[in-house]
Coordinates of C-alpha atoms and ligand atoms in Angstrom, one line a residue:
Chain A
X21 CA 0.0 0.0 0.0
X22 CA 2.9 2.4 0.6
X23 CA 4.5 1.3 -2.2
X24 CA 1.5 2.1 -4.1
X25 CA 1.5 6.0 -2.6
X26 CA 4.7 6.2 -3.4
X27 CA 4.1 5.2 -7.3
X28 CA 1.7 7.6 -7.2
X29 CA 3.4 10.2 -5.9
X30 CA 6.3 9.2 -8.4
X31 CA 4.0 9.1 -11.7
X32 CA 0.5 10.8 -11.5
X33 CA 2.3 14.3 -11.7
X34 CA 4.1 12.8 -14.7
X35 CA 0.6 11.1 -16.0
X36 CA -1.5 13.5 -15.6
X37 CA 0.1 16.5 -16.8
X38 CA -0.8 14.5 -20.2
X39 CA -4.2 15.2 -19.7
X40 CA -3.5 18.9 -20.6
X41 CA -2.0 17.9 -23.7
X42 CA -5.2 15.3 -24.4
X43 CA -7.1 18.1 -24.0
X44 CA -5.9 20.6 -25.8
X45 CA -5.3 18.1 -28.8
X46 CA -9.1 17.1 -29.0
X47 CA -9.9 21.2 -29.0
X48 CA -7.8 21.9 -31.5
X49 CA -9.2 19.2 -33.6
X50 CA -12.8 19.5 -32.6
X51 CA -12.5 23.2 -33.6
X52 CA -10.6 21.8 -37.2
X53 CA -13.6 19.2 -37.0
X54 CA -16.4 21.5 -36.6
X55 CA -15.4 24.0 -39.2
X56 CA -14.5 21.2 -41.9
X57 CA -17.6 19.3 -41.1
X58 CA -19.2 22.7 -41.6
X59 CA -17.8 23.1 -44.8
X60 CA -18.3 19.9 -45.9
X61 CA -22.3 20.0 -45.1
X62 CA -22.7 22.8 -46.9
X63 CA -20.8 21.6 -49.8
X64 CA -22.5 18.1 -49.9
X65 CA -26.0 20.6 -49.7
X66 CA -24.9 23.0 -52.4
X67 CA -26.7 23.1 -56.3
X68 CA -23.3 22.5 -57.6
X69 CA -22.3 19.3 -58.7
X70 CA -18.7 19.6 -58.1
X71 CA -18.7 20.1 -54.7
X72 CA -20.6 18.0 -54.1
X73 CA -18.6 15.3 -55.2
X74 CA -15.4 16.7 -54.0
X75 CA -17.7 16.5 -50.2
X76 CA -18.4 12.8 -50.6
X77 CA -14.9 11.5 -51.8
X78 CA -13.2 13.2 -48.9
X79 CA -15.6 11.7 -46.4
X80 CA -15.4 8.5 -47.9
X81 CA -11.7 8.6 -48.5
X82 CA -11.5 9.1 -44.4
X83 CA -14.3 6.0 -43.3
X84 CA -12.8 3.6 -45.5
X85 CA -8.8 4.0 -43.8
X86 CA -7.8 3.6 -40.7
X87 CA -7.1 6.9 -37.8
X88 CA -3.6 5.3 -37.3
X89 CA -2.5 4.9 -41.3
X90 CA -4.0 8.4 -42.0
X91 CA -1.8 10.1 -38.6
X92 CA 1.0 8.0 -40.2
X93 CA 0.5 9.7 -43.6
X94 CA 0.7 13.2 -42.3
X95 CA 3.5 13.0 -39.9
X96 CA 6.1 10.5 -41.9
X97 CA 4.2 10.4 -45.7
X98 CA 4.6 13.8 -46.1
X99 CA 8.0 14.2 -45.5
X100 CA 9.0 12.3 -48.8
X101 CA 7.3 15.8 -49.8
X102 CA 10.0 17.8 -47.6
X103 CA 7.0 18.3 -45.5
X104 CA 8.0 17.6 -42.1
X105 CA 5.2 18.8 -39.0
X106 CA 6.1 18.1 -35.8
X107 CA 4.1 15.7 -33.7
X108 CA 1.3 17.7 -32.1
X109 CA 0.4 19.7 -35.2
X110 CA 0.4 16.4 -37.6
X111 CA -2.3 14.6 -34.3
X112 CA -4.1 17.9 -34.7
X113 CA -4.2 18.0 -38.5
X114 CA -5.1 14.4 -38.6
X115 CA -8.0 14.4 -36.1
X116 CA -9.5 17.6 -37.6
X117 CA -9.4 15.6 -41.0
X118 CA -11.4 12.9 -39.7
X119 CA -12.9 14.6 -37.6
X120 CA -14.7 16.3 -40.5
X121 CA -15.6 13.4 -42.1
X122 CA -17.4 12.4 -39.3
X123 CA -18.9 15.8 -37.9
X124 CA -20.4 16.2 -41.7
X125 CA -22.7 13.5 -41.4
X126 CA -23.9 14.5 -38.1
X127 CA -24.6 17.9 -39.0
X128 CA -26.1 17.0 -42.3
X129 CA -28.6 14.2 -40.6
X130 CA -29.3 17.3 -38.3
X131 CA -30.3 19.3 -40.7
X132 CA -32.1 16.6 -43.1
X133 CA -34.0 15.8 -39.7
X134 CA -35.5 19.3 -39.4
X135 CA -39.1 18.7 -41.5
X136 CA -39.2 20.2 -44.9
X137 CA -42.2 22.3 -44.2
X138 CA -39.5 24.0 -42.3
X139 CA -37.8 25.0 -45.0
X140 CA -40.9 26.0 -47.2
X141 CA -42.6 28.1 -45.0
X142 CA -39.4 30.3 -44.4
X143 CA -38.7 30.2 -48.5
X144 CA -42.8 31.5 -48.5
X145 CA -42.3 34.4 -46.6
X146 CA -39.5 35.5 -48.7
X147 CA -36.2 34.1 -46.8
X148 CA -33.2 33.7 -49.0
X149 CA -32.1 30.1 -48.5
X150 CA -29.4 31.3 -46.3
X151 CA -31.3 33.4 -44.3
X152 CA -33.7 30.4 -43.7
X153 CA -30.6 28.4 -42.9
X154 CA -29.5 30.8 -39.9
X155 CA -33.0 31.3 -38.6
X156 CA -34.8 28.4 -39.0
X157 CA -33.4 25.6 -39.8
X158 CA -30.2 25.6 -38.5
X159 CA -31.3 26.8 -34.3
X160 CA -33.6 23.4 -34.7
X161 CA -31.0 21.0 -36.1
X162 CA -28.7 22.1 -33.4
X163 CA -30.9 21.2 -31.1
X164 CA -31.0 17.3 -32.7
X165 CA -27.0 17.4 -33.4
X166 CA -26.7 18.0 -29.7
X167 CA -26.5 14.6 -28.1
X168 CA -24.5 12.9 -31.0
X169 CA -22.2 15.6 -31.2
X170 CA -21.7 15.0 -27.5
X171 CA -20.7 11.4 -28.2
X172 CA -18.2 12.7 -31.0
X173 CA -16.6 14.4 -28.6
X174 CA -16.0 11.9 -26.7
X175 CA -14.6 9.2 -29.5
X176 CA -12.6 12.5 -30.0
X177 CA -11.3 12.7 -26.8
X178 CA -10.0 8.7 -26.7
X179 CA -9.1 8.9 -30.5
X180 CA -6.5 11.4 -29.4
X181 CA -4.3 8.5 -28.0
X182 CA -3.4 7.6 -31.3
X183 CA -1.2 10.6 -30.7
X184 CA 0.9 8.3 -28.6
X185 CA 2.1 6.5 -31.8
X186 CA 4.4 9.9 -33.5
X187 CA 5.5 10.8 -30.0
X188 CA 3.1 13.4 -28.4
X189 CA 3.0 13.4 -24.6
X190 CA 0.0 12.8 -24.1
X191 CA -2.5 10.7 -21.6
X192 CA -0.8 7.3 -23.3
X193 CA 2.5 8.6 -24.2
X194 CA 3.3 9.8 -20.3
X195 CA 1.7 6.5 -19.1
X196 CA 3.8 4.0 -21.9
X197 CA 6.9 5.6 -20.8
X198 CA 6.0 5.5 -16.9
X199 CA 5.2 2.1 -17.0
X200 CA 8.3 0.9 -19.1
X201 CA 10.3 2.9 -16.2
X202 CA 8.7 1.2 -13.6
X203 CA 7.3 -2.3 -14.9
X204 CA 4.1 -1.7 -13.1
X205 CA 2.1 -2.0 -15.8
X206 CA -1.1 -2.5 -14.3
X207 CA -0.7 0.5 -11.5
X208 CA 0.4 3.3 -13.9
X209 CA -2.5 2.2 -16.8
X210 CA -4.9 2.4 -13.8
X211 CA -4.2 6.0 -13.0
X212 CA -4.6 6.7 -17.0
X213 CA -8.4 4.6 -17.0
X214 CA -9.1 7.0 -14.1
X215 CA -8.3 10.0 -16.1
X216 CA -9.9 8.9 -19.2
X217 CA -13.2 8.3 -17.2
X218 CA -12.7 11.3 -15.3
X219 CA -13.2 13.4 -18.5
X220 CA -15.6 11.2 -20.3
X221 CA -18.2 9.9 -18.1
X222 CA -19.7 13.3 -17.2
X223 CA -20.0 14.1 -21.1
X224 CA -21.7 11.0 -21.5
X225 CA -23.9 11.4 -18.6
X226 CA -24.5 15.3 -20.2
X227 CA -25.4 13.2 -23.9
X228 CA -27.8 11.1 -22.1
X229 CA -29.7 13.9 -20.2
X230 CA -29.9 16.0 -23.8
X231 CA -31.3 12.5 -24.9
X232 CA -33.3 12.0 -22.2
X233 CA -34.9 15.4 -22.7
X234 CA -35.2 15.3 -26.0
X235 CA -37.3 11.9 -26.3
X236 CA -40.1 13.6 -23.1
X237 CA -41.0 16.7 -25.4
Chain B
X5 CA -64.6 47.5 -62.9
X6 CA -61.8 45.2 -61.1
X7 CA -58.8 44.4 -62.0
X8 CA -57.2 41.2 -62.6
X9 CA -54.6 40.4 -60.2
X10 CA -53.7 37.3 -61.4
X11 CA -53.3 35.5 -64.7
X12 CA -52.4 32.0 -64.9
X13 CA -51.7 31.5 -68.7
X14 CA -51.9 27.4 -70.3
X15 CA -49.7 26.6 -66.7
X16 CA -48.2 23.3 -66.9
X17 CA -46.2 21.2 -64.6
X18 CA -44.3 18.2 -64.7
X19 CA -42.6 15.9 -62.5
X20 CA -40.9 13.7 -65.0
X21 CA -43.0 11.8 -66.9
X22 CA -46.2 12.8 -64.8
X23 CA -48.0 15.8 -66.0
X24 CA -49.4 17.1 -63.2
X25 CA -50.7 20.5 -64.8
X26 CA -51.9 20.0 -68.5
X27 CA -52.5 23.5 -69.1
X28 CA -54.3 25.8 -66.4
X29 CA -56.2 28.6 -67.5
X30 CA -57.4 31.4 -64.6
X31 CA -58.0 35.2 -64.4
X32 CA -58.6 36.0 -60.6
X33 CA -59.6 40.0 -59.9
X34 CA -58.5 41.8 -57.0
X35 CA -60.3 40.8 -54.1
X36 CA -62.0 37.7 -55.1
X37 CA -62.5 35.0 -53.1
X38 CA -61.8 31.8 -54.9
X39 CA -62.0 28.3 -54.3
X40 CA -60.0 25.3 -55.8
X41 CA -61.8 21.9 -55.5
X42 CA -61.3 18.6 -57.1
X43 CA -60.2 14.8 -56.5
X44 CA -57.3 14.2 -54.7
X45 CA -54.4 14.4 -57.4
X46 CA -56.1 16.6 -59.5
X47 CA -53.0 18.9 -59.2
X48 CA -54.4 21.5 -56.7
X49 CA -51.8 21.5 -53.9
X50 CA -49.3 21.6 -57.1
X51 CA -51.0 24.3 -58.9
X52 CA -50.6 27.0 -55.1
X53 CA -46.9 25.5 -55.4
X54 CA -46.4 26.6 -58.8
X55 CA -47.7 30.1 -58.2
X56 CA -45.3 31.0 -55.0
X57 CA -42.3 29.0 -57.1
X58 CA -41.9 26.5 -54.3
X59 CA -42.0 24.4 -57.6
X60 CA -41.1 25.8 -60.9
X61 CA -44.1 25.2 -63.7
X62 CA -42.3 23.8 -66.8
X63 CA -44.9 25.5 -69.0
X64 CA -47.3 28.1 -69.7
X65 CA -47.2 31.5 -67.9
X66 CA -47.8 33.6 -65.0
X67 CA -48.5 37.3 -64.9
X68 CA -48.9 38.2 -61.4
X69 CA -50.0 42.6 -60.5
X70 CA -49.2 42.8 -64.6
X71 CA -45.8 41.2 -64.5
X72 CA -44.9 38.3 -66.2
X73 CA -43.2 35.5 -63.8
X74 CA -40.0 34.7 -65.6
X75 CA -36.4 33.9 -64.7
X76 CA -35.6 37.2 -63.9
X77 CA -38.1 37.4 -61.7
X78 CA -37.3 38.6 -58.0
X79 CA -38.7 35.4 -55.9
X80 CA -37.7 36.5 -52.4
X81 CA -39.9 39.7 -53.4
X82 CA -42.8 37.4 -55.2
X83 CA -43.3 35.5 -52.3
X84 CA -43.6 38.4 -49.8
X85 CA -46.2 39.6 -52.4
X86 CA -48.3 36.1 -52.4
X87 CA -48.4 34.6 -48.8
X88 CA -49.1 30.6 -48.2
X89 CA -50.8 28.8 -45.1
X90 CA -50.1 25.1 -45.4
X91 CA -52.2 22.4 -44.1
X92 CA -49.5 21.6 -41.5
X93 CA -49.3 24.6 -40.4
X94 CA -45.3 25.1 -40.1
X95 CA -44.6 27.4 -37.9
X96 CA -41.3 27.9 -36.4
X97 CA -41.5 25.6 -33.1
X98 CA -38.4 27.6 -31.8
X99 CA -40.4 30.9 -31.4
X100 CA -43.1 32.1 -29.7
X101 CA -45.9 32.6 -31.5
X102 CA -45.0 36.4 -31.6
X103 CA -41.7 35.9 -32.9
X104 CA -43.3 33.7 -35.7
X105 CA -45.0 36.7 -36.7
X106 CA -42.4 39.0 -36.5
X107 CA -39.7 37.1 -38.3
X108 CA -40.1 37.7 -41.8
X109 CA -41.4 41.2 -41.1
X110 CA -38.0 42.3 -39.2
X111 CA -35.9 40.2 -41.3
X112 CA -37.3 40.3 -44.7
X113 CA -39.3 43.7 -45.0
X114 CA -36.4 45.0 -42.4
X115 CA -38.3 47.0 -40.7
X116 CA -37.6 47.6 -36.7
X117 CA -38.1 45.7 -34.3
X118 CA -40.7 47.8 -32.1
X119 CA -42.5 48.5 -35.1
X120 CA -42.6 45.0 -36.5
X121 CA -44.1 43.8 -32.6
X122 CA -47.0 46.4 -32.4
X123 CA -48.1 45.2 -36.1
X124 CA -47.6 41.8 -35.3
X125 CA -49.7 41.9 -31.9
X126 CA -52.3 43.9 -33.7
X127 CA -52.4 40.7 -36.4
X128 CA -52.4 38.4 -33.4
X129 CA -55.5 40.4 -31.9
X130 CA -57.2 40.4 -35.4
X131 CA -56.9 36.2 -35.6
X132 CA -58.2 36.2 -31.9
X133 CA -54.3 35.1 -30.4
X134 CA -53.3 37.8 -28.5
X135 CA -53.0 36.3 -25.2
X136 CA -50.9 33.6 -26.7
X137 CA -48.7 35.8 -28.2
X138 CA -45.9 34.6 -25.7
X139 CA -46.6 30.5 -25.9
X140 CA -44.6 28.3 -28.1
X141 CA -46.5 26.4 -31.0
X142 CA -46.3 23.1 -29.2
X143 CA -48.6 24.8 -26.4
X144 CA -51.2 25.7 -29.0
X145 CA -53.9 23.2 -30.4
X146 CA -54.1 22.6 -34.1
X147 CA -56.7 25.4 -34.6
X148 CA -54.5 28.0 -32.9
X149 CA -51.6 27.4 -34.4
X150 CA -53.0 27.9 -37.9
X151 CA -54.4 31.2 -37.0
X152 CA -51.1 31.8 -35.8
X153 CA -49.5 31.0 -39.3
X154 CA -52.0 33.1 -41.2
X155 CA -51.5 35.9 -39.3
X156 CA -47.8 35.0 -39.5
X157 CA -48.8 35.2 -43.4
X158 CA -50.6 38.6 -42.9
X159 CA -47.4 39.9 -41.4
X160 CA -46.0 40.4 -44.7
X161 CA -49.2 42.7 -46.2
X162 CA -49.3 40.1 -49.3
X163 CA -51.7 41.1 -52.1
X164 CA -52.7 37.7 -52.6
X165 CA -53.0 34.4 -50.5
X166 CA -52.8 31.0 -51.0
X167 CA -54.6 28.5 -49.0
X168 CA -54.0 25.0 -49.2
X169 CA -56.6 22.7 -47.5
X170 CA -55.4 24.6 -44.0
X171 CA -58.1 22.5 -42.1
X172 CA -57.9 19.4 -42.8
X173 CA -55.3 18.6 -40.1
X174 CA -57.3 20.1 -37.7
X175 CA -60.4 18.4 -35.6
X176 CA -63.8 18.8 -36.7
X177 CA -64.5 21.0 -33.6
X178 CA -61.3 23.4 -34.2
X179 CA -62.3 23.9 -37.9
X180 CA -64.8 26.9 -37.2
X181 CA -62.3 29.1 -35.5
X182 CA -60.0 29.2 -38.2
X183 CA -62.1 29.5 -41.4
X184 CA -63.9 32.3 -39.2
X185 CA -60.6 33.9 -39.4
X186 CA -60.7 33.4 -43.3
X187 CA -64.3 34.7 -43.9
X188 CA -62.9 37.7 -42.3
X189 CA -60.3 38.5 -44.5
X190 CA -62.5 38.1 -47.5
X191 CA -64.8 40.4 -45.8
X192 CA -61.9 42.9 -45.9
X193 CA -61.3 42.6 -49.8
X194 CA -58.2 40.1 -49.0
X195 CA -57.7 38.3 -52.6
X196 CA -57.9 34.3 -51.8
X197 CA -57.0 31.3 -53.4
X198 CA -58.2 28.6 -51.0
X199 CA -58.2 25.0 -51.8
X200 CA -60.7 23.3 -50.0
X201 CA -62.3 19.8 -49.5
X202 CA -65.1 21.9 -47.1
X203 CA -68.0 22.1 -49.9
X204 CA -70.1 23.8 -47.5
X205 CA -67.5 26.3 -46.7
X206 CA -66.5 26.7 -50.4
X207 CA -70.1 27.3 -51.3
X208 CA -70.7 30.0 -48.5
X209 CA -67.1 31.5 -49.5
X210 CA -66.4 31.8 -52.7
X211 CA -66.8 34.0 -55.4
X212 CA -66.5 31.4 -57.8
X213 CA -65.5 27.8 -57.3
X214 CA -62.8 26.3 -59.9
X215 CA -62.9 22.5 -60.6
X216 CA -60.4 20.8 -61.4
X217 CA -59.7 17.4 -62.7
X218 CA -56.5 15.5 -64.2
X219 CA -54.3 18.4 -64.1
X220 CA -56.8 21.1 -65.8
X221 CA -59.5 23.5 -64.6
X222 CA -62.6 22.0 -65.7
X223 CA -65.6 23.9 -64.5
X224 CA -65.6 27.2 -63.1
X225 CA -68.7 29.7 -61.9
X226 CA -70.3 30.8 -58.9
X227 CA -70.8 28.4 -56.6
X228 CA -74.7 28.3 -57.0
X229 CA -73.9 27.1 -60.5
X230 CA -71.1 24.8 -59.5
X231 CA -73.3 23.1 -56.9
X232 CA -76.6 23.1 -58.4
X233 CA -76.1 23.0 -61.7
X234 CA -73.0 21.5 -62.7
X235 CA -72.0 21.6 -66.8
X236 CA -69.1 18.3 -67.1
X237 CA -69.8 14.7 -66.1
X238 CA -66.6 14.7 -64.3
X239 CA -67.9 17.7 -61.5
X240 CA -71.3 15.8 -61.6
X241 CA -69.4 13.0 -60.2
X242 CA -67.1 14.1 -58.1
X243 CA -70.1 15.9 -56.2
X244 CA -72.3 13.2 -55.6
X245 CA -68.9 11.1 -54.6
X246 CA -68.2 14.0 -51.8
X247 CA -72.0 14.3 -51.0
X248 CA -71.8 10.2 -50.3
X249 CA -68.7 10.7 -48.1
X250 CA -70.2 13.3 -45.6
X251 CA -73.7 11.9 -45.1
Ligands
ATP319 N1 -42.7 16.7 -55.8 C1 -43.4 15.8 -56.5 N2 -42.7 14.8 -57.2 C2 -43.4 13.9 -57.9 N3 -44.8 13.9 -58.0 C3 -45.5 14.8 -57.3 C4 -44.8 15.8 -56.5 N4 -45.7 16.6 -55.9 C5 -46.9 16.1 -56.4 N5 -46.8 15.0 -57.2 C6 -47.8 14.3 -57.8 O1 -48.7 15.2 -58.5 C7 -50.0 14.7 -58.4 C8 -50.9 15.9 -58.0 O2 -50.6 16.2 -56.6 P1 -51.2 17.4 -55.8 O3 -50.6 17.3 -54.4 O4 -51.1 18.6 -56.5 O5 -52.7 16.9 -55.8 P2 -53.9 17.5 -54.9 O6 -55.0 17.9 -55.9 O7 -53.4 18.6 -54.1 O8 -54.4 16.3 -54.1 P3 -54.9 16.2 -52.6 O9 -56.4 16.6 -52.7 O10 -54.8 14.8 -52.2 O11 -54.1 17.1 -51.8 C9 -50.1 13.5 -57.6 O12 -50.1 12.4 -58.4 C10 -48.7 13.6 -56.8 O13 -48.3 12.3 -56.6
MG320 MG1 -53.2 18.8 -52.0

């Protein structure tokens, strides 16, 4: 047991000053997420054909291949192109780009969810499409992307221990290297579960209240 | 002498192979009342769509206060000119019932805010919804929210407005209140194109009644002659059909 305190007092410092990089990893790509999913809605909605196409290649381009090959892409593929990022810009990069991917369809079932009578009331009273966007339909998708987005967040938030792989210290990283310093393996990947859990499990509990909420109106 | 208001010139409408509209021919004068019956699929719901361009006709014309419809045609600034109540109502379920009003009038017609709230609580009053100017549409029943939407409608001062069959989601006991609401407005000179499966309310209503069948307007007349003395086999028909249905 003393042991134990003393591990502790040895590594969750070290461990959980990865938590700060984990987090700021998954903002920086849910902010890279959000605006490319964004994009990409809009350009999978648009009247031109083009980007349209250019939408639906890229998000199935990032479903189809694996988080890990696409992280090792960025960060050592691209330096055949003397394109060399260093390790928590190439994570961010890389979990904005699939983060997109993924965002997209959420915000585009959002919208399709919103009822089409919606749309055509707003067009009768003389909105322009993107004025009807903003105003109406957009305030009453949000509302449905709410509790999926939520749970994004949070495969966001674990995906970012693929960072671990090209080096950044993250959550992983800091507990990899502690427990191949120690060899107590199971001690040191505790203290990392309890850190994951302590940032995820009261995001999940906030998705199932939105869901909750949503399903008694 | 009135004047015409609305021309609808050999309008045709196709949805791929199905012609819906084979050729519509109407001249409605300011202020009439006028309403559109027929057998479901006849082409009436598509024939309101056509006029506000939430579908585009792919034939024929449309010459609306003595302009031509065309592709240069403003239709933000058509469709503030020709307001549409829809059988489901729409309204925004994120505002109040006040802000449904007010939206298109302060961010459309851009005019202020305070200005756009007096107008849109005197429109409220006038549909008999002023004391729910501040509940949401999922606290209203059917019959309220649709006198919400048409003074939501109103709010834009459209010269002409299009009805389609705006009770027939409602329950028989809510219908009253609302096509009180449209008597009103014809009362008050409002031009009205209402499509309606209400004969009673048609025949009380209208001006004239319009008939139409398979995509083409095939009677039209006062309703005494519609009723009573129908010309075509097809309105013959169809009115002893309906008359079987209600009793
Ligand atoms: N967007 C569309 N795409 C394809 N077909 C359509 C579309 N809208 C309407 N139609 C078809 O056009 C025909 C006429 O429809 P419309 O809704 O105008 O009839 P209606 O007279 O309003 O009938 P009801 O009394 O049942 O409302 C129907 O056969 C319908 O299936
Ligand atoms: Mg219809």
């Amino acid at each position: 047991m003393n042991d134990y305190l003393q591990l502790l007092q040895t590594y969750f410092p070290y461990v959980a000053k990865g938590a700060t990089i984990t987090l700021q990893l998954t903002i920086v790509a849910l902010l890279g997420s959000v605006a490319l999913g964004l994009l990409t809605t809009f350009a999978k909605l648009a009247n031109l054909r083009l980007l349209r196409v250019v939408a639906t290649i890229y998000i199935e381009l990032i479903r189809a291949t694996p988080a890990l090959l696409q992280l090792f892409i960025i960060y050592f593929g691209l330096t055949s192109f003397g394109l060399r990022l260093d390790p928590f810009t190439a994570a961010s990069i890389t979990l904005s780009l699939v983060g997109g991917a993924y965002a997209a369809e959420i915000f585009r079932a959002g919208i399709e969810a919103v009822d089409t009578g919606q749309f055509e009331a707003a067009r009768s009273l003389g909105m322009s499409t993107p004025l009807a966007m903003r105003r109406i339909i957009l305030p009453q998708a949000a509302v449905i992307i709410l509790p999926p987005f939520t749970n994004f967040v949070i495969s966001m938030i674990k995906d970012t221990s693929l960072a671990l792989t090209i080096s950044v210290p993250e959550i992983m990283y800091r507990s990899y290297d502690a427990s191949s310093q120690s060899y107590r393996s199971m001690a040191i990947y505790s203290m990392a579960a309890i850190l994951y859990l302590a940032i995820c499990l009261p995001l999940s509990g906030f998705a199932k209240a939105l869901e909750k909420r949503k399903a008694s109106r | 002498m009135s004047r015409t208001i609305l021309q609808l010139e050999g309008l045709e409408m196709a949805f791929g192979q199905l012609r819906v509209l084979r050729g519509v021919d109407l001249e409605v004068d300011e202020g009439e009342s006028i309403a559109i019956i027929g057998p479901s699929g006849s082409g009436k719901s598509t024939l309101l769509r056509c006029l506000n361009r939430l579908e585009t006709p792919t034939g024929g014309g449309v010459i609306f206060e003595g302009q031509r419809i065309d592709a240069r045609t403003d239709i933000n600034q058509l469709r503030t000119r020709m307001g549409m109540v829809f059988q489901q109502f729409n309204l925004f379920p994120h505002m109040t019932a006040l802000a449904n009003v007010m939206e298109a009038p302060v961010h459309v017609r851009r005019i202020r805010r305070e200005q756009a709230e007096a107008e849109a609580r005197r429109l409220l009053e006038k549909v008999g919804m002023l004391e729910k100017a501040d509940s949401y549409p999922r606290q209203l029943s059917g019959g309220q929210k649709q006198r919400v939407a048409i003074a939501r409608c109103l709010a834009m001062q459209p010269r002409l407005l299009l009805l389609d069959e705006i009770t027939s989601a409602l329950d028989p006991e809510l219908v009253g209140e609302v096509l009180d609401v449209v008597r009103d407005l014809a009362r008050q000179g409002m031009t009205m194109l209402l499509v309606t499966h209400e004969m009673r309310f048609a025949r009380e209503f209208a001006d004239r009644v319009v008939f139409m069948d398979g995509g083409v307007v095939v009677e039209v007349g006062p309703p005494e002659e519609i009723f009573t003395r129908p010309k075509s086999e097809r309105l013959r028909k169809f009115l002893t059909a309906v008359l079987e249905q209600t009793t």
